[in-house]
Amino acid sequence: MQLLVANMFRAAAIIFLATSFSFISVGASKSAALFRGVDDDFEIGEAEVLLEEKRGTFVIEVKDYEDGHDSISLNIMIDHLVYELEEVLEDEVVSHDYEGLKSGHAVTIPAGTVLGAKSAKAKFNGGKIKPAEAKDDDGGKKKKKEKSGLFGRNLLDGRTEDEDEKQQRTVDQLHRHLYSTTFGDKKVVAVIVQTNDSIYEGTEDGLREHVFGLTADGSTSDDMFNLSSGYEQCSYGAITFSPLDTQPGIDNGVVTVAVDMDAVESKSMAIRLQAITKLKEMFGDDIIDAADYWMFCIPPNTAGDPSVNKTNWVYQDKTGMMGFSYGSDEGPVMCFNSAKSWQSGWYGENGAHGDKTLETSLSHGCLEISLSGIADYDTTSNLVLVKIVNPANDGKDFFVAFNAKKGINRETQETGDKVTVVQVEEGGGTRYAKSLFLKELGAGGNYTNDVFTVEVESITGSEFANVKIYSGPTCALTTPAPSPAPSPGHWYQLASYDESFGAPRCSSFGSVCDSQGLLNGRGNVSGGNEPNQPNTLNSCTDSSHGTYHYDESVDKIVVSNNIARLMTEGDTVTITATVWCWGPETKVDFYYASDASNPVWVQIGERQQCPGREENTLTAEYTLPEGEIQAVRVNSMFNDQPVIPGKSCTTGGWDETDDLVFSVAAIQPTDPPSPQNPQPTSNPTPAPSNAPSQQPTPSPSNAPSQSPTASPSSSPTSSPSKSPTNQPTTAPSKSPTSPPTVQPTNNPTPAPTSKPTEVPTPLPSKSPTKNPTTEPTAPPSDTPTPMPTNDEDDGNGPQLASYDPSLGAPKCSSFGSSCDSQGLLDGCGTMTNGNEPNQPNTLNSCYDGSGGTYHSDESVDKIVVSQAPGITSDMTEGDTVTITATVWCWSTGAPDYIDFYYASDASNPVWVQIGERQQCPGGGAQTVTAEYTLPEGDIQAVRVNLMYQSSTASTDSCTTGGYDDTDDLVFLVKESQEPLTSAPTSTPTKNPTPMPTNEDDSGPQSAAYDPSLGAPKCSFGSSCDSQGLLDGCGTMTN
């Protein structure tokens, strides 16, 4: 049976995407490198019996035949030589599952195993292969253990500190092959194998065209669709294949070898085994490591490779390569199905045109999206791939894509311009596994299983499809898909590379600085070159040993304030480092420097150990020192390494150091208290006035008016007060004062007045007299003028808010009996399907979380502040008003809490909490209320802060959890016509006026910050409560 050679693109797909550690007879992968424990002089004759256990590798082989079918075999490899397992069951072959091993696993081969050179088979004779355990090498140093890498392949790494350069190169080459198969430029050699009785029917020139699209002299051939061009266009340049052209005797990536065997009597595995041996004889033992991939073109009529019936084909998917095989050389021009496209990584975060994929568990019910085909990946803003995680968490995940029949996918053989649904049998689309084609969907079509439903609402030619994907019975939402992350703003800063520092930098002040992908990778590591390496302030360099996301790398650094404000000197911040770890052997150091332009690094805490393999998150906290432009450093290393003095970094073979620069705000000094003044001021000072003089003054003391009177009045007041009250009232007393005293005091008292009051008058009179009166004031009326009733003032009625950009929140610009935010607060941040208009709608830059989905997770949707029912007058100082908040609470509502606040001055808000924190009364839409008395101030504000789980509010009176929402509403308040205090008499009386009584108590009062006084202040009332305005001390931590 002649092997298929024409469609090299499809053949190579099995190696590069199905498994990076498989062989294909026309597109075989590069063989593995030497392993410790296998003797270099291991000889194989007609049959070799192992006298002791040996190390080897378990390998799955996939063969691609000319008639379109594939066959699979299970094998072991020792020192580049591969033997098929003889004692396996058919279901083990079909399922690719033998003793739980995966292709590429290091194994121990039992003593007594028979290895046949001619049959290329291995027989265990009752023994059993098992996963290999890492051993101590001769130096007593532990080798790294097996570890999962790209596509889930595992390999025993021989990395030790004393390995010589040749051994390390071998290991690194093998890592590069196994774990970076889908990115970078790959060197390839195509080998034509000739036996005694047969030879591959093509020529070296023809093979070179099929694989590379090149002629013998290296110029471009007429073969426009070949292995190299197919992969380059489907990956948008992420992977390229070029011929190995540096080895004499290998002519632009093609070579012919002859083996002393007969094809009709030999298995293809045995032929390839001998071909590898011949290559090593011709070019040396290291030749296999010179290329990334070796393709073996086996002669026709090779024995032992029977065809299978079409109904038993493993692959029948014709939507893309990796499925059905085709005998055409120049097509079909198409790429891969959704599962294999996801596995490639070409359209995700490392893709040439950004991440246009989405992974979802549909935990919030419904997703509405527009899907474009991968042929538009470079131009579309739509998603091209969606992965739906199976809730069973068994790796049997689903993939949805629009199979647009255009461009690089113009010759797809089925489901063109349709939506496809595909499932993988294991691995979640991250490693080799069978993919199962489930359904094609045209416009109006749907597919439902136990996990989700896909509905195709419409399809626009080959351009895009509008799709709904949801769990549950229906998809009720009609809003577009969310952006993948909240938009950065003054609060959340994204770094960019700063050439002057040689590292990423956030140039603006913020509470968070994020390196994004600027640190991803390490040095020149295979498959993961770090942008602008080494990204350090003082020339610490990175190692380039190993392979991206198999060996160590620092991929991301975020520094964030622990409280919701700009990072400020004295604040405690957290460094969060995303690090790819080999395992517990990987260690991490954290540092900070107060001056990024002249860094002196200070280590933060002790050296940390990676908690596990692969991607891990490690954190460290420290207090920001003085300095406007600061930096942090993360240094990862393999095993404990010594730090270079003066540089604060290590230089081991797998070590990396990365820095992040950011801006820090200076501490603002507080204003000193006003000095004591012996003369009265227009506003009372916070402290009592000076003590009285020892001798009586020759004239009465000045009255506390803005312009004191020149002399006391010459006549007595008509009617002194009946009796003093203990507290000043906000309204005149209900009964007139008593008749005047018989004889007024015409002259000042001969002795000092009684002891002064302990504290000054709370407020000066609103309109003090400029000059003293010459006549006594008239007696008060028998009945004081009452406060105007609400019935006499219909007011302007309810008011609707509009967004005020100067305040950054909704505002009712006219007086009214109520103020309604309408729909201006609906949603929360940039949450899924519920972006809040003009977010965050707060006066002092409190930002919203954007976790979750609209009307599944928390949001403050509406705020109304209003007079009591039945009162139509405009809101006025001293009125009691109600805040009504419409909020969406998650689940049963029990985990959600609400805080209410008010501020008397919206332009300089000092927030005062209203009552206690409330718990959501239930799940879904809920109405929660709070009452308070309007303080003085013409432009006031209220705040509603909804949070998931009860957490401590920041100094800005808001919480900053991932599901929290804080919204403000601004409104106008009329000035009260009621005097707050009575004007003082012009002449002091013989005895001081006692404090007024409680006959007309205004009740408990809550303080608001008074900037003119520099302290909290209350209106008249029975008590004054500072609430949270004095909480904390200075700029102490937290």
PDB file of N, CA and C in Angstrom, residues 671-725:
ATOM      1  N   ASP A 671      -3.453  71.002  56.808  1.00  0.00           N
ATOM      2  CA  ASP A 671      -3.366  72.410  57.190  1.00  0.00           C
ATOM      3  C   ASP A 671      -3.225  72.525  58.701  1.00  0.00           C
ATOM      4  N   PRO A 672      -2.334  73.444  59.181  1.00  0.00           N
ATOM      5  CA  PRO A 672      -2.212  73.624  60.644  1.00  0.00           C
ATOM      6  C   PRO A 672      -3.472  74.259  61.202  1.00  0.00           C
ATOM      7  N   PRO A 673      -3.762  74.035  62.484  1.00  0.00           N
ATOM      8  CA  PRO A 673      -4.965  74.655  63.074  1.00  0.00           C
ATOM      9  C   PRO A 673      -4.834  76.167  63.127  1.00  0.00           C
ATOM     10  N   SER A 674      -5.956  76.835  63.058  1.00  0.00           N
ATOM     11  CA  SER A 674      -5.964  78.300  63.127  1.00  0.00           C
ATOM     12  C   SER A 674      -5.428  78.751  64.475  1.00  0.00           C
ATOM     13  N   PRO A 675      -4.566  79.794  64.512  1.00  0.00           N
ATOM     14  CA  PRO A 675      -4.062  80.281  65.819  1.00  0.00           C
ATOM     15  C   PRO A 675      -5.179  80.926  66.622  1.00  0.00           C
ATOM     16  N   GLN A 676      -5.005  80.905  67.950  1.00  0.00           N
ATOM     17  CA  GLN A 676      -5.994  81.552  68.795  1.00  0.00           C
ATOM     18  C   GLN A 676      -5.930  83.063  68.592  1.00  0.00           C
ATOM     19  N   ASN A 677      -7.065  83.680  68.622  1.00  0.00           N
ATOM     20  CA  ASN A 677      -7.134  85.120  68.372  1.00  0.00           C
ATOM     21  C   ASN A 677      -7.894  85.778  69.517  1.00  0.00           C
ATOM     22  N   PRO A 678      -7.284  86.774  70.194  1.00  0.00           N
ATOM     23  CA  PRO A 678      -7.995  87.398  71.318  1.00  0.00           C
ATOM     24  C   PRO A 678      -9.209  88.183  70.883  1.00  0.00           C
ATOM     25  N   GLN A 679      -9.247  88.599  69.626  1.00  0.00           N
ATOM     26  CA  GLN A 679     -10.409  89.330  69.149  1.00  0.00           C
ATOM     27  C   GLN A 679     -11.382  88.367  68.495  1.00  0.00           C
ATOM     28  N   PRO A 680     -12.667  88.625  68.565  1.00  0.00           N
ATOM     29  CA  PRO A 680     -13.638  87.719  67.924  1.00  0.00           C
ATOM     30  C   PRO A 680     -13.474  87.735  66.420  1.00  0.00           C
ATOM     31  N   THR A 681     -13.674  86.580  65.773  1.00  0.00           N
ATOM     32  CA  THR A 681     -13.596  86.452  64.323  1.00  0.00           C
ATOM     33  C   THR A 681     -14.996  86.358  63.763  1.00  0.00           C
ATOM     34  N   SER A 682     -15.079  86.483  62.437  1.00  0.00           N
ATOM     35  CA  SER A 682     -16.389  86.398  61.815  1.00  0.00           C
ATOM     36  C   SER A 682     -16.969  85.009  61.946  1.00  0.00           C
ATOM     37  N   ASN A 683     -16.114  84.013  62.088  1.00  0.00           N
ATOM     38  CA  ASN A 683     -16.560  82.653  62.374  1.00  0.00           C
ATOM     39  C   ASN A 683     -15.910  82.214  63.667  1.00  0.00           C
ATOM     40  N   PRO A 684     -16.593  81.514  64.548  1.00  0.00           N
ATOM     41  CA  PRO A 684     -15.979  81.111  65.829  1.00  0.00           C
ATOM     42  C   PRO A 684     -14.837  80.144  65.590  1.00  0.00           C
ATOM     43  N   THR A 685     -13.805  80.244  66.414  1.00  0.00           N
ATOM     44  CA  THR A 685     -12.682  79.325  66.325  1.00  0.00           C
ATOM     45  C   THR A 685     -13.046  78.033  67.012  1.00  0.00           C
ATOM     46  N   PRO A 686     -12.368  76.924  66.631  1.00  0.00           N
ATOM     47  CA  PRO A 686     -12.710  75.645  67.268  1.00  0.00           C
ATOM     48  C   PRO A 686     -12.434  75.624  68.762  1.00  0.00           C
ATOM     49  N   ALA A 687     -11.504  76.490  69.253  1.00  0.00           N
ATOM     50  CA  ALA A 687     -11.159  76.496  70.669  1.00  0.00           C
ATOM     51  C   ALA A 687     -11.845  77.671  71.378  1.00  0.00           C
ATOM     52  N   PRO A 688     -12.020  77.621  72.686  1.00  0.00           N
ATOM     53  CA  PRO A 688     -12.671  78.737  73.397  1.00  0.00           C
ATOM     54  C   PRO A 688     -11.822  79.997  73.336  1.00  0.00           C
ATOM     55  N   SER A 689     -12.461  81.142  73.573  1.00  0.00           N
ATOM     56  CA  SER A 689     -11.764  82.423  73.527  1.00  0.00           C
ATOM     57  C   SER A 689     -10.816  82.539  74.720  1.00  0.00           C
ATOM     58  N   ASN A 690      -9.965  83.566  74.647  1.00  0.00           N
ATOM     59  CA  ASN A 690      -8.985  83.777  75.721  1.00  0.00           C
ATOM     60  C   ASN A 690      -9.688  83.991  77.072  1.00  0.00           C
ATOM     61  N   ALA A 691      -8.954  83.724  78.103  1.00  0.00           N
ATOM     62  CA  ALA A 691      -9.506  83.931  79.454  1.00  0.00           C
ATOM     63  C   ALA A 691      -9.807  85.408  79.688  1.00  0.00           C
ATOM     64  N   PRO A 692     -10.750  85.742  80.594  1.00  0.00           N
ATOM     65  CA  PRO A 692     -11.072  87.159  80.855  1.00  0.00           C
ATOM     66  C   PRO A 692      -9.920  87.886  81.552  1.00  0.00           C
ATOM     67  N   SER A 693      -9.890  89.174  81.391  1.00  0.00           N
ATOM     68  CA  SER A 693      -8.834  89.962  82.029  1.00  0.00           C
ATOM     69  C   SER A 693      -9.054  89.982  83.549  1.00  0.00           C
ATOM     70  N   GLN A 694      -7.948  90.308  84.337  1.00  0.00           N
ATOM     71  CA  GLN A 694      -8.028  90.312  85.794  1.00  0.00           C
ATOM     72  C   GLN A 694      -8.857  91.480  86.318  1.00  0.00           C
ATOM     73  N   GLN A 695      -8.821  92.619  85.626  1.00  0.00           N
ATOM     74  CA  GLN A 695      -9.583  93.792  86.044  1.00  0.00           C
ATOM     75  C   GLN A 695     -10.725  94.009  85.074  1.00  0.00           C
ATOM     76  N   PRO A 696     -11.796  94.651  85.569  1.00  0.00           N
ATOM     77  CA  PRO A 696     -12.913  94.888  84.647  1.00  0.00           C
ATOM     78  C   PRO A 696     -12.495  95.820  83.522  1.00  0.00           C
ATOM     79  N   THR A 697     -13.035  95.569  82.381  1.00  0.00           N
ATOM     80  CA  THR A 697     -12.737  96.420  81.235  1.00  0.00           C
ATOM     81  C   THR A 697     -13.514  97.713  81.351  1.00  0.00           C
ATOM     82  N   PRO A 698     -12.955  98.814  80.842  1.00  0.00           N
ATOM     83  CA  PRO A 698     -13.646 100.093  80.983  1.00  0.00           C
ATOM     84  C   PRO A 698     -14.894 100.181  80.151  1.00  0.00           C
ATOM     85  N   SER A 699     -15.033  99.316  79.252  1.00  0.00           N
ATOM     86  CA  SER A 699     -16.238  99.324  78.430  1.00  0.00           C
ATOM     87  C   SER A 699     -16.635  97.884  78.161  1.00  0.00           C
ATOM     88  N   PRO A 700     -17.872  97.670  77.803  1.00  0.00           N
ATOM     89  CA  PRO A 700     -18.306  96.273  77.612  1.00  0.00           C
ATOM     90  C   PRO A 700     -17.538  95.601  76.483  1.00  0.00           C
ATOM     91  N   SER A 701     -17.450  94.306  76.585  1.00  0.00           N
ATOM     92  CA  SER A 701     -16.784  93.543  75.516  1.00  0.00           C
ATOM     93  C   SER A 701     -17.602  93.628  74.250  1.00  0.00           C
ATOM     94  N   ASN A 702     -16.899  93.519  73.147  1.00  0.00           N
ATOM     95  CA  ASN A 702     -17.578  93.596  71.861  1.00  0.00           C
ATOM     96  C   ASN A 702     -18.522  92.415  71.681  1.00  0.00           C
ATOM     97  N   ALA A 703     -19.604  92.677  71.024  1.00  0.00           N
ATOM     98  CA  ALA A 703     -20.520  91.581  70.690  1.00  0.00           C
ATOM     99  C   ALA A 703     -19.923  90.762  69.561  1.00  0.00           C
ATOM    100  N   PRO A 704     -20.248  89.484  69.471  1.00  0.00           N
ATOM    101  CA  PRO A 704     -19.633  88.637  68.439  1.00  0.00           C
ATOM    102  C   PRO A 704     -20.246  88.850  67.075  1.00  0.00           C
ATOM    103  N   SER A 705     -20.424  90.092  66.687  1.00  0.00           N
ATOM    104  CA  SER A 705     -20.870  90.375  65.324  1.00  0.00           C
ATOM    105  C   SER A 705     -19.659  90.606  64.454  1.00  0.00           C
ATOM    106  N   GLN A 706     -19.829  90.554  63.128  1.00  0.00           N
ATOM    107  CA  GLN A 706     -18.693  90.738  62.225  1.00  0.00           C
ATOM    108  C   GLN A 706     -18.075  92.120  62.412  1.00  0.00           C
ATOM    109  N   SER A 707     -18.913  93.155  62.684  1.00  0.00           N
ATOM    110  CA  SER A 707     -18.422  94.503  62.990  1.00  0.00           C
ATOM    111  C   SER A 707     -18.955  94.883  64.366  1.00  0.00           C
ATOM    112  N   PRO A 708     -18.147  94.787  65.428  1.00  0.00           N
ATOM    113  CA  PRO A 708     -18.669  95.011  66.778  1.00  0.00           C
ATOM    114  C   PRO A 708     -19.225  96.416  66.957  1.00  0.00           C
ATOM    115  N   THR A 709     -20.196  96.516  67.797  1.00  0.00           N
ATOM    116  CA  THR A 709     -20.816  97.819  68.039  1.00  0.00           C
ATOM    117  C   THR A 709     -19.847  98.739  68.767  1.00  0.00           C
ATOM    118  N   ALA A 710     -20.016 100.052  68.522  1.00  0.00           N
ATOM    119  CA  ALA A 710     -19.093 101.028  69.117  1.00  0.00           C
ATOM    120  C   ALA A 710     -19.313 101.187  70.619  1.00  0.00           C
ATOM    121  N   SER A 711     -20.567 101.110  71.063  1.00  0.00           N
ATOM    122  CA  SER A 711     -20.881 101.294  72.485  1.00  0.00           C
ATOM    123  C   SER A 711     -22.194 100.619  72.790  1.00  0.00           C
ATOM    124  N   PRO A 712     -22.447 100.340  74.028  1.00  0.00           N
ATOM    125  CA  PRO A 712     -23.704  99.674  74.355  1.00  0.00           C
ATOM    126  C   PRO A 712     -24.899 100.580  74.084  1.00  0.00           C
ATOM    127  N   SER A 713     -26.022  99.977  73.913  1.00  0.00           N
ATOM    128  CA  SER A 713     -27.244 100.766  73.704  1.00  0.00           C
ATOM    129  C   SER A 713     -27.540 101.580  74.959  1.00  0.00           C
ATOM    130  N   SER A 714     -28.104 102.767  74.747  1.00  0.00           N
ATOM    131  CA  SER A 714     -28.375 103.674  75.879  1.00  0.00           C
ATOM    132  C   SER A 714     -29.659 103.341  76.595  1.00  0.00           C
ATOM    133  N   SER A 715     -30.483 102.529  75.992  1.00  0.00           N
ATOM    134  CA  SER A 715     -31.755 102.184  76.618  1.00  0.00           C
ATOM    135  C   SER A 715     -31.857 100.677  76.752  1.00  0.00           C
ATOM    136  N   PRO A 716     -32.621 100.265  77.734  1.00  0.00           N
ATOM    137  CA  PRO A 716     -32.733  98.804  77.918  1.00  0.00           C
ATOM    138  C   PRO A 716     -33.594  98.167  76.836  1.00  0.00           C
ATOM    139  N   THR A 717     -33.435  96.903  76.734  1.00  0.00           N
ATOM    140  CA  THR A 717     -34.334  96.181  75.845  1.00  0.00           C
ATOM    141  C   THR A 717     -35.724  96.197  76.441  1.00  0.00           C
ATOM    142  N   SER A 718     -36.701  96.142  75.562  1.00  0.00           N
ATOM    143  CA  SER A 718     -38.074  96.263  76.040  1.00  0.00           C
ATOM    144  C   SER A 718     -38.477  95.063  76.879  1.00  0.00           C
ATOM    145  N   SER A 719     -38.067  93.911  76.436  1.00  0.00           N
ATOM    146  CA  SER A 719     -38.532  92.716  77.137  1.00  0.00           C
ATOM    147  C   SER A 719     -37.418  91.692  77.170  1.00  0.00           C
ATOM    148  N   PRO A 720     -36.813  91.541  78.311  1.00  0.00           N
ATOM    149  CA  PRO A 720     -35.818  90.459  78.374  1.00  0.00           C
ATOM    150  C   PRO A 720     -36.500  89.108  78.255  1.00  0.00           C
ATOM    151  N   SER A 721     -35.708  88.132  77.956  1.00  0.00           N
ATOM    152  CA  SER A 721     -36.281  86.800  77.793  1.00  0.00           C
ATOM    153  C   SER A 721     -36.834  86.309  79.117  1.00  0.00           C
ATOM    154  N   LYS A 722     -37.866  85.457  78.981  1.00  0.00           N
ATOM    155  CA  LYS A 722     -38.529  84.936  80.176  1.00  0.00           C
ATOM    156  C   LYS A 722     -37.550  84.134  81.019  1.00  0.00           C
ATOM    157  N   SER A 723     -36.938  83.224  80.422  1.00  0.00           N
ATOM    158  CA  SER A 723     -35.900  82.430  81.090  1.00  0.00           C
ATOM    159  C   SER A 723     -35.034  81.812  80.011  1.00  0.00           C
ATOM    160  N   PRO A 724     -33.772  81.658  80.288  1.00  0.00           N
ATOM    161  CA  PRO A 724     -32.890  81.113  79.223  1.00  0.00           C
ATOM    162  C   PRO A 724     -33.192  79.641  78.948  1.00  0.00           C
ATOM    163  N   THR A 725     -32.971  79.253  77.690  1.00  0.00           N
ATOM    164  CA  THR A 725     -33.097  77.836  77.308  1.00  0.00           C
ATOM    165  C   THR A 725     -31.730  77.204  77.339  1.00  0.00           C
TER     166      THR A 725
END
